[in-house]
Amino acid sequence: DPTTGAFIPQDMSYLREVPCLELLHAFERLLSANGHAAVLPLPKVVYSGGQRWGSAFPAPVGVQGRDAVTGRGPCTVEVLNVAYDSAASVPLTPQGIEPDPTRSDFVADDEQHIYYASDYVSSWSPGLEATALSALDTAIHVCKNMLGKRKRPFSDAFRE
């Protein structure tokens, strides 16, 4: 709880009203601060959701010998019905260093303005960084659609 500091479990109403809403406001501030106030206000958000990484790092399925269905492999241990990898090292960061322009790390329906970002749809190694990269790629995609075609890619503003 932002006021008391008490832990609030994975409650969707809290997630929507606090961290998800704050992320949306931060995105609007970023647009405004970078000369893109003309696209504001953003279209009305009909649905938003979020998830905390409260289960630490569940073992990613289909990676390093883990079964693509059950997520179990030679180094898998189970804690409270969640599979974790007990290996000395697990790749939690992208393995490639060059961006692939043919890869899409999110799902989008531009006509209905529905977007889904997550490590579940990312082609990077599963984990926190894949989620963040998926969200960044989604944000860049949304901005490009809102701003139309530009000579200079909008993503350059994030990399300067």
mmCIF file of N, CA, C and O in Angstrom, residues 6-64:
data_model
loop_
_atom_site.group_PDB
_atom_site.id
_atom_site.type_symbol
_atom_site.label_atom_id
_atom_site.label_comp_id
_atom_site.label_asym_id
_atom_site.label_seq_id
_atom_site.Cartn_x
_atom_site.Cartn_y
_atom_site.Cartn_z
ATOM 1 N N ALA A 6 2.192 -1.469 3.642
ATOM 2 C CA ALA A 6 1.820 -2.873 3.818
ATOM 3 C C ALA A 6 1.810 -3.587 2.478
ATOM 4 O O ALA A 6 1.480 -2.998 1.445
ATOM 5 N N PHE A 7 2.171 -4.867 2.505
ATOM 6 C CA PHE A 7 2.170 -5.665 1.294
ATOM 7 C C PHE A 7 0.736 -5.923 0.855
ATOM 8 O O PHE A 7 -0.114 -6.296 1.662
ATOM 9 N N ILE A 8 0.445 -5.692 -0.417
ATOM 10 C CA ILE A 8 -0.862 -6.002 -0.991
ATOM 11 C C ILE A 8 -0.651 -7.176 -1.939
ATOM 12 O O ILE A 8 0.172 -7.104 -2.836
ATOM 13 N N PRO A 9 -1.389 -8.266 -1.717
ATOM 14 C CA PRO A 9 -1.199 -9.428 -2.592
ATOM 15 C C PRO A 9 -1.523 -9.107 -4.046
ATOM 16 O O PRO A 9 -1.992 -8.015 -4.356
ATOM 17 N N GLN A 10 -1.309 -10.072 -4.896
ATOM 18 C CA GLN A 10 -1.532 -9.916 -6.333
ATOM 19 C C GLN A 10 -3.018 -9.666 -6.589
ATOM 20 O O GLN A 10 -3.733 -10.523 -7.074
ATOM 21 N N ASP A 11 -3.496 -8.497 -6.254
ATOM 22 C CA ASP A 11 -4.894 -8.123 -6.386
ATOM 23 C C ASP A 11 -5.040 -7.250 -7.630
ATOM 24 O O ASP A 11 -4.423 -6.182 -7.714
ATOM 25 N N MET A 12 -5.853 -7.697 -8.592
ATOM 26 C CA MET A 12 -5.932 -6.998 -9.873
ATOM 27 C C MET A 12 -6.471 -5.575 -9.718
ATOM 28 O O MET A 12 -6.021 -4.673 -10.419
ATOM 29 N N SER A 13 -7.411 -5.342 -8.785
ATOM 30 C CA SER A 13 -7.913 -3.974 -8.652
ATOM 31 C C SER A 13 -6.796 -3.043 -8.181
ATOM 32 O O SER A 13 -6.672 -1.919 -8.659
ATOM 33 N N TYR A 14 -5.953 -3.509 -7.257
ATOM 34 C CA TYR A 14 -4.803 -2.707 -6.821
ATOM 35 C C TYR A 14 -3.833 -2.504 -7.982
ATOM 36 O O TYR A 14 -3.372 -1.384 -8.235
ATOM 37 N N LEU A 15 -3.519 -3.577 -8.700
ATOM 38 C CA LEU A 15 -2.557 -3.469 -9.795
ATOM 39 C C LEU A 15 -3.034 -2.478 -10.851
ATOM 40 O O LEU A 15 -2.251 -1.690 -11.368
ATOM 41 N N ARG A 16 -4.325 -2.496 -11.167
ATOM 42 C CA ARG A 16 -4.867 -1.571 -12.174
ATOM 43 C C ARG A 16 -4.851 -0.131 -11.677
ATOM 44 O O ARG A 16 -4.547 0.788 -12.423
ATOM 45 N N GLU A 17 -5.208 0.061 -10.405
ATOM 46 C CA GLU A 17 -5.382 1.414 -9.878
ATOM 47 C C GLU A 17 -4.086 2.076 -9.436
ATOM 48 O O GLU A 17 -4.029 3.290 -9.323
ATOM 49 N N VAL A 18 -3.045 1.290 -9.166
ATOM 50 C CA VAL A 18 -1.806 1.904 -8.691
ATOM 51 C C VAL A 18 -0.681 1.737 -9.708
ATOM 52 O O VAL A 18 -0.412 2.660 -10.465
ATOM 53 N N PRO A 19 -0.005 0.589 -9.802
ATOM 54 C CA PRO A 19 1.150 0.551 -10.722
ATOM 55 C C PRO A 19 0.777 0.683 -12.200
ATOM 56 O O PRO A 19 1.465 1.380 -12.935
ATOM 57 N N CYS A 20 -0.311 0.048 -12.648
ATOM 58 C CA CYS A 20 -0.670 0.157 -14.071
ATOM 59 C C CYS A 20 -1.036 1.593 -14.439
ATOM 60 O O CYS A 20 -0.619 2.100 -15.486
ATOM 61 N N LEU A 21 -1.806 2.247 -13.582
ATOM 62 C CA LEU A 21 -2.191 3.629 -13.837
ATOM 63 C C LEU A 21 -0.973 4.554 -13.811
ATOM 64 O O LEU A 21 -0.841 5.454 -14.641
ATOM 65 N N GLU A 22 -0.060 4.308 -12.882
ATOM 66 C CA GLU A 22 1.156 5.128 -12.809
ATOM 67 C C GLU A 22 2.018 4.941 -14.064
ATOM 68 O O GLU A 22 2.589 5.898 -14.574
ATOM 69 N N LEU A 23 2.104 3.710 -14.579
ATOM 70 C CA LEU A 23 2.859 3.475 -15.815
ATOM 71 C C LEU A 23 2.223 4.217 -16.992
ATOM 72 O O LEU A 23 2.931 4.785 -17.832
ATOM 73 N N LEU A 24 0.895 4.229 -17.053
ATOM 74 C CA LEU A 24 0.213 4.957 -18.117
ATOM 75 C C LEU A 24 0.493 6.456 -18.015
ATOM 76 O O LEU A 24 0.808 7.113 -19.007
ATOM 77 N N HIS A 25 0.429 7.005 -16.793
ATOM 78 C CA HIS A 25 0.713 8.435 -16.606
ATOM 79 C C HIS A 25 2.175 8.757 -16.941
ATOM 80 O O HIS A 25 2.464 9.812 -17.515
ATOM 81 N N ALA A 26 3.086 7.854 -16.601
ATOM 82 C CA ALA A 26 4.503 8.056 -16.925
ATOM 83 C C ALA A 26 4.704 8.080 -18.440
ATOM 84 O O ALA A 26 5.495 8.879 -18.958
ATOM 85 N N PHE A 27 3.988 7.216 -19.164
ATOM 86 C CA PHE A 27 4.069 7.187 -20.621
ATOM 87 C C PHE A 27 3.564 8.511 -21.200
ATOM 88 O O PHE A 27 4.187 9.089 -22.100
ATOM 89 N N GLU A 28 2.457 9.030 -20.654
ATOM 90 C CA GLU A 28 1.930 10.319 -21.115
ATOM 91 C C GLU A 28 2.929 11.446 -20.840
ATOM 92 O O GLU A 28 3.122 12.323 -21.679
ATOM 93 N N ARG A 29 3.568 11.424 -19.651
ATOM 94 C CA ARG A 29 4.572 12.453 -19.328
ATOM 95 C C ARG A 29 5.760 12.359 -20.276
ATOM 96 O O ARG A 29 6.297 13.387 -20.710
ATOM 97 N N LEU A 30 6.175 11.151 -20.630
ATOM 98 C CA LEU A 30 7.285 10.953 -21.557
ATOM 99 C C LEU A 30 6.943 11.534 -22.927
ATOM 100 O O LEU A 30 7.760 12.224 -23.533
ATOM 101 N N LEU A 31 5.736 11.261 -23.403
ATOM 102 C CA LEU A 31 5.317 11.831 -24.685
ATOM 103 C C LEU A 31 5.341 13.356 -24.633
ATOM 104 O O LEU A 31 5.877 14.012 -25.529
ATOM 105 N N SER A 32 4.767 13.915 -23.580
ATOM 106 C CA SER A 32 4.689 15.365 -23.449
ATOM 107 C C SER A 32 6.076 15.997 -23.351
ATOM 108 O O SER A 32 6.357 17.010 -23.997
ATOM 109 N N ALA A 33 6.948 15.388 -22.577
ATOM 110 C CA ALA A 33 8.285 15.940 -22.353
ATOM 111 C C ALA A 33 9.183 15.831 -23.583
ATOM 112 O O ALA A 33 10.192 16.526 -23.671
ATOM 113 N N ASN A 34 8.831 14.972 -24.534
ATOM 114 C CA ASN A 34 9.668 14.764 -25.709
ATOM 115 C C ASN A 34 9.055 15.336 -26.977
ATOM 116 O O ASN A 34 9.350 14.892 -28.078
ATOM 117 N N GLY A 35 8.186 16.352 -26.809
ATOM 118 C CA GLY A 35 7.658 17.067 -27.962
ATOM 119 C C GLY A 35 6.532 16.375 -28.692
ATOM 120 O O GLY A 35 6.288 16.666 -29.862
ATOM 121 N N HIS A 36 5.850 15.441 -28.026
ATOM 122 C CA HIS A 36 4.770 14.716 -28.693
ATOM 123 C C HIS A 36 3.429 14.943 -28.007
ATOM 124 O O HIS A 36 2.561 14.071 -28.008
ATOM 125 N N ALA A 37 3.251 16.123 -27.433
ATOM 126 C CA ALA A 37 2.006 16.444 -26.733
ATOM 127 C C ALA A 37 0.810 16.447 -27.683
ATOM 128 O O ALA A 37 -0.331 16.312 -27.236
ATOM 129 N N ALA A 38 1.056 16.578 -28.978
ATOM 130 C CA ALA A 38 -0.040 16.619 -29.944
ATOM 131 C C ALA A 38 -0.840 15.318 -29.962
ATOM 132 O O ALA A 38 -2.001 15.321 -30.369
ATOM 133 N N VAL A 39 -0.253 14.207 -29.530
ATOM 134 C CA VAL A 39 -0.976 12.931 -29.530
ATOM 135 C C VAL A 39 -1.786 12.742 -28.249
ATOM 136 O O VAL A 39 -2.483 11.734 -28.105
ATOM 137 N N LEU A 40 -1.695 13.704 -27.334
ATOM 138 C CA LEU A 40 -2.433 13.611 -26.072
ATOM 139 C C LEU A 40 -3.761 14.350 -26.189
ATOM 140 O O LEU A 40 -3.852 15.316 -26.938
ATOM 141 N N PRO A 41 -4.773 13.964 -25.500
ATOM 142 C CA PRO A 41 -4.805 12.834 -24.595
ATOM 143 C C PRO A 41 -4.818 11.516 -25.371
ATOM 144 O O PRO A 41 -5.288 11.449 -26.505
ATOM 145 N N LEU A 42 -4.309 10.474 -24.729
ATOM 146 C CA LEU A 42 -4.326 9.149 -25.327
ATOM 147 C C LEU A 42 -5.764 8.647 -25.410
ATOM 148 O O LEU A 42 -6.622 9.105 -24.656
ATOM 149 N N PRO A 43 -6.012 7.700 -26.313
ATOM 150 C CA PRO A 43 -7.364 7.107 -26.348
ATOM 151 C C PRO A 43 -7.698 6.487 -24.992
ATOM 152 O O PRO A 43 -6.809 6.081 -24.238
ATOM 153 N N LYS A 44 -8.989 6.416 -24.682
ATOM 154 C CA LYS A 44 -9.440 5.861 -23.414
ATOM 155 C C LYS A 44 -8.974 4.413 -23.275
ATOM 156 O O LYS A 44 -9.127 3.612 -24.198
ATOM 157 N N VAL A 45 -8.397 4.090 -22.135
ATOM 158 C CA VAL A 45 -7.977 2.720 -21.849
ATOM 159 C C VAL A 45 -9.207 1.949 -21.392
ATOM 160 O O VAL A 45 -9.859 2.324 -20.418
ATOM 161 N N VAL A 46 -9.534 0.888 -22.103
ATOM 162 C CA VAL A 46 -10.704 0.092 -21.771
ATOM 163 C C VAL A 46 -10.343 -0.999 -20.772
ATOM 164 O O VAL A 46 -11.127 -1.328 -19.893
ATOM 165 N N TYR A 47 -9.150 -1.556 -20.892
ATOM 166 C CA TYR A 47 -8.715 -2.612 -19.984
ATOM 167 C C TYR A 47 -7.217 -2.495 -19.778
ATOM 168 O O TYR A 47 -6.473 -2.225 -20.707
ATOM 169 N N SER A 48 -6.787 -2.697 -18.560
ATOM 170 C CA SER A 48 -5.354 -2.836 -18.283
ATOM 171 C C SER A 48 -5.203 -3.886 -17.204
ATOM 172 O O SER A 48 -6.122 -4.135 -16.423
ATOM 173 N N GLY A 49 -4.065 -4.516 -17.192
ATOM 174 C CA GLY A 49 -3.788 -5.537 -16.184
ATOM 175 C C GLY A 49 -2.305 -5.588 -15.942
ATOM 176 O O GLY A 49 -1.511 -5.073 -16.730
ATOM 177 N N GLY A 50 -1.929 -6.183 -14.855
ATOM 178 C CA GLY A 50 -0.515 -6.289 -14.536
ATOM 179 C C GLY A 50 -0.256 -7.511 -13.683
ATOM 180 O O GLY A 50 -1.187 -8.170 -13.214
ATOM 181 N N GLN A 51 1.007 -7.801 -13.504
ATOM 182 C CA GLN A 51 1.403 -8.925 -12.674
ATOM 183 C C GLN A 51 2.705 -8.589 -11.994
ATOM 184 O O GLN A 51 3.612 -8.038 -12.603
ATOM 185 N N ARG A 52 2.792 -8.901 -10.736
ATOM 186 C CA ARG A 52 4.059 -8.767 -10.022
ATOM 187 C C ARG A 52 4.890 -10.007 -10.255
ATOM 188 O O ARG A 52 4.365 -11.084 -10.479
ATOM 189 N N TRP A 53 6.174 -9.839 -10.146
ATOM 190 C CA TRP A 53 7.082 -10.977 -10.258
ATOM 191 C C TRP A 53 7.315 -11.556 -8.869
ATOM 192 O O TRP A 53 8.427 -11.825 -8.465
ATOM 193 N N GLY A 54 6.249 -11.769 -8.117
ATOM 194 C CA GLY A 54 6.344 -12.242 -6.748
ATOM 195 C C GLY A 54 6.834 -13.665 -6.624
ATOM 196 O O GLY A 54 7.247 -14.093 -5.554
ATOM 197 N N SER A 55 6.802 -14.439 -7.687
ATOM 198 C CA SER A 55 7.279 -15.816 -7.623
ATOM 199 C C SER A 55 8.747 -15.911 -7.997
ATOM 200 O O SER A 55 9.227 -16.985 -8.339
ATOM 201 N N ALA A 56 9.450 -14.804 -7.934
ATOM 202 C CA ALA A 56 10.878 -14.752 -8.281
ATOM 203 C C ALA A 56 11.050 -15.148 -9.735
ATOM 204 O O ALA A 56 10.477 -14.516 -10.604
ATOM 205 N N PHE A 57 11.807 -16.165 -10.012
ATOM 206 C CA PHE A 57 12.101 -16.548 -11.382
ATOM 207 C C PHE A 57 11.679 -17.988 -11.642
ATOM 208 O O PHE A 57 12.490 -18.900 -11.544
ATOM 209 N N PRO A 58 10.402 -18.222 -11.974
ATOM 210 C CA PRO A 58 10.024 -19.584 -12.356
ATOM 211 C C PRO A 58 10.857 -20.031 -13.561
ATOM 212 O O PRO A 58 11.207 -19.221 -14.399
ATOM 213 N N ALA A 59 11.135 -21.313 -13.618
ATOM 214 C CA ALA A 59 11.945 -21.847 -14.712
ATOM 215 C C ALA A 59 11.227 -21.662 -16.039
ATOM 216 O O ALA A 59 10.076 -22.049 -16.184
ATOM 217 N N PRO A 60 11.876 -21.039 -17.029
ATOM 218 C CA PRO A 60 11.234 -20.853 -18.332
ATOM 219 C C PRO A 60 11.069 -22.181 -19.062
ATOM 220 O O PRO A 60 12.006 -22.978 -19.119
ATOM 221 N N VAL A 61 9.886 -22.428 -19.615
ATOM 222 C CA VAL A 61 9.634 -23.678 -20.331
ATOM 223 C C VAL A 61 10.331 -23.669 -21.684
ATOM 224 O O VAL A 61 10.565 -22.614 -22.267
ATOM 225 N N GLY A 62 10.672 -24.848 -22.168
ATOM 226 C CA GLY A 62 11.248 -24.991 -23.489
ATOM 227 C C GLY A 62 12.659 -24.448 -23.637
ATOM 228 O O GLY A 62 13.142 -24.255 -24.740
ATOM 229 N N VAL A 63 13.343 -24.179 -22.536
ATOM 230 C CA VAL A 63 14.689 -23.619 -22.579
ATOM 231 C C VAL A 63 15.633 -24.538 -21.814
ATOM 232 O O VAL A 63 15.288 -25.056 -20.752
ATOM 233 N N GLN A 64 16.828 -24.748 -22.324
ATOM 234 C CA GLN A 64 17.890 -25.531 -21.683
ATOM 235 C C GLN A 64 17.426 -26.906 -21.212
ATOM 236 O O GLN A 64 17.628 -27.295 -20.074
#
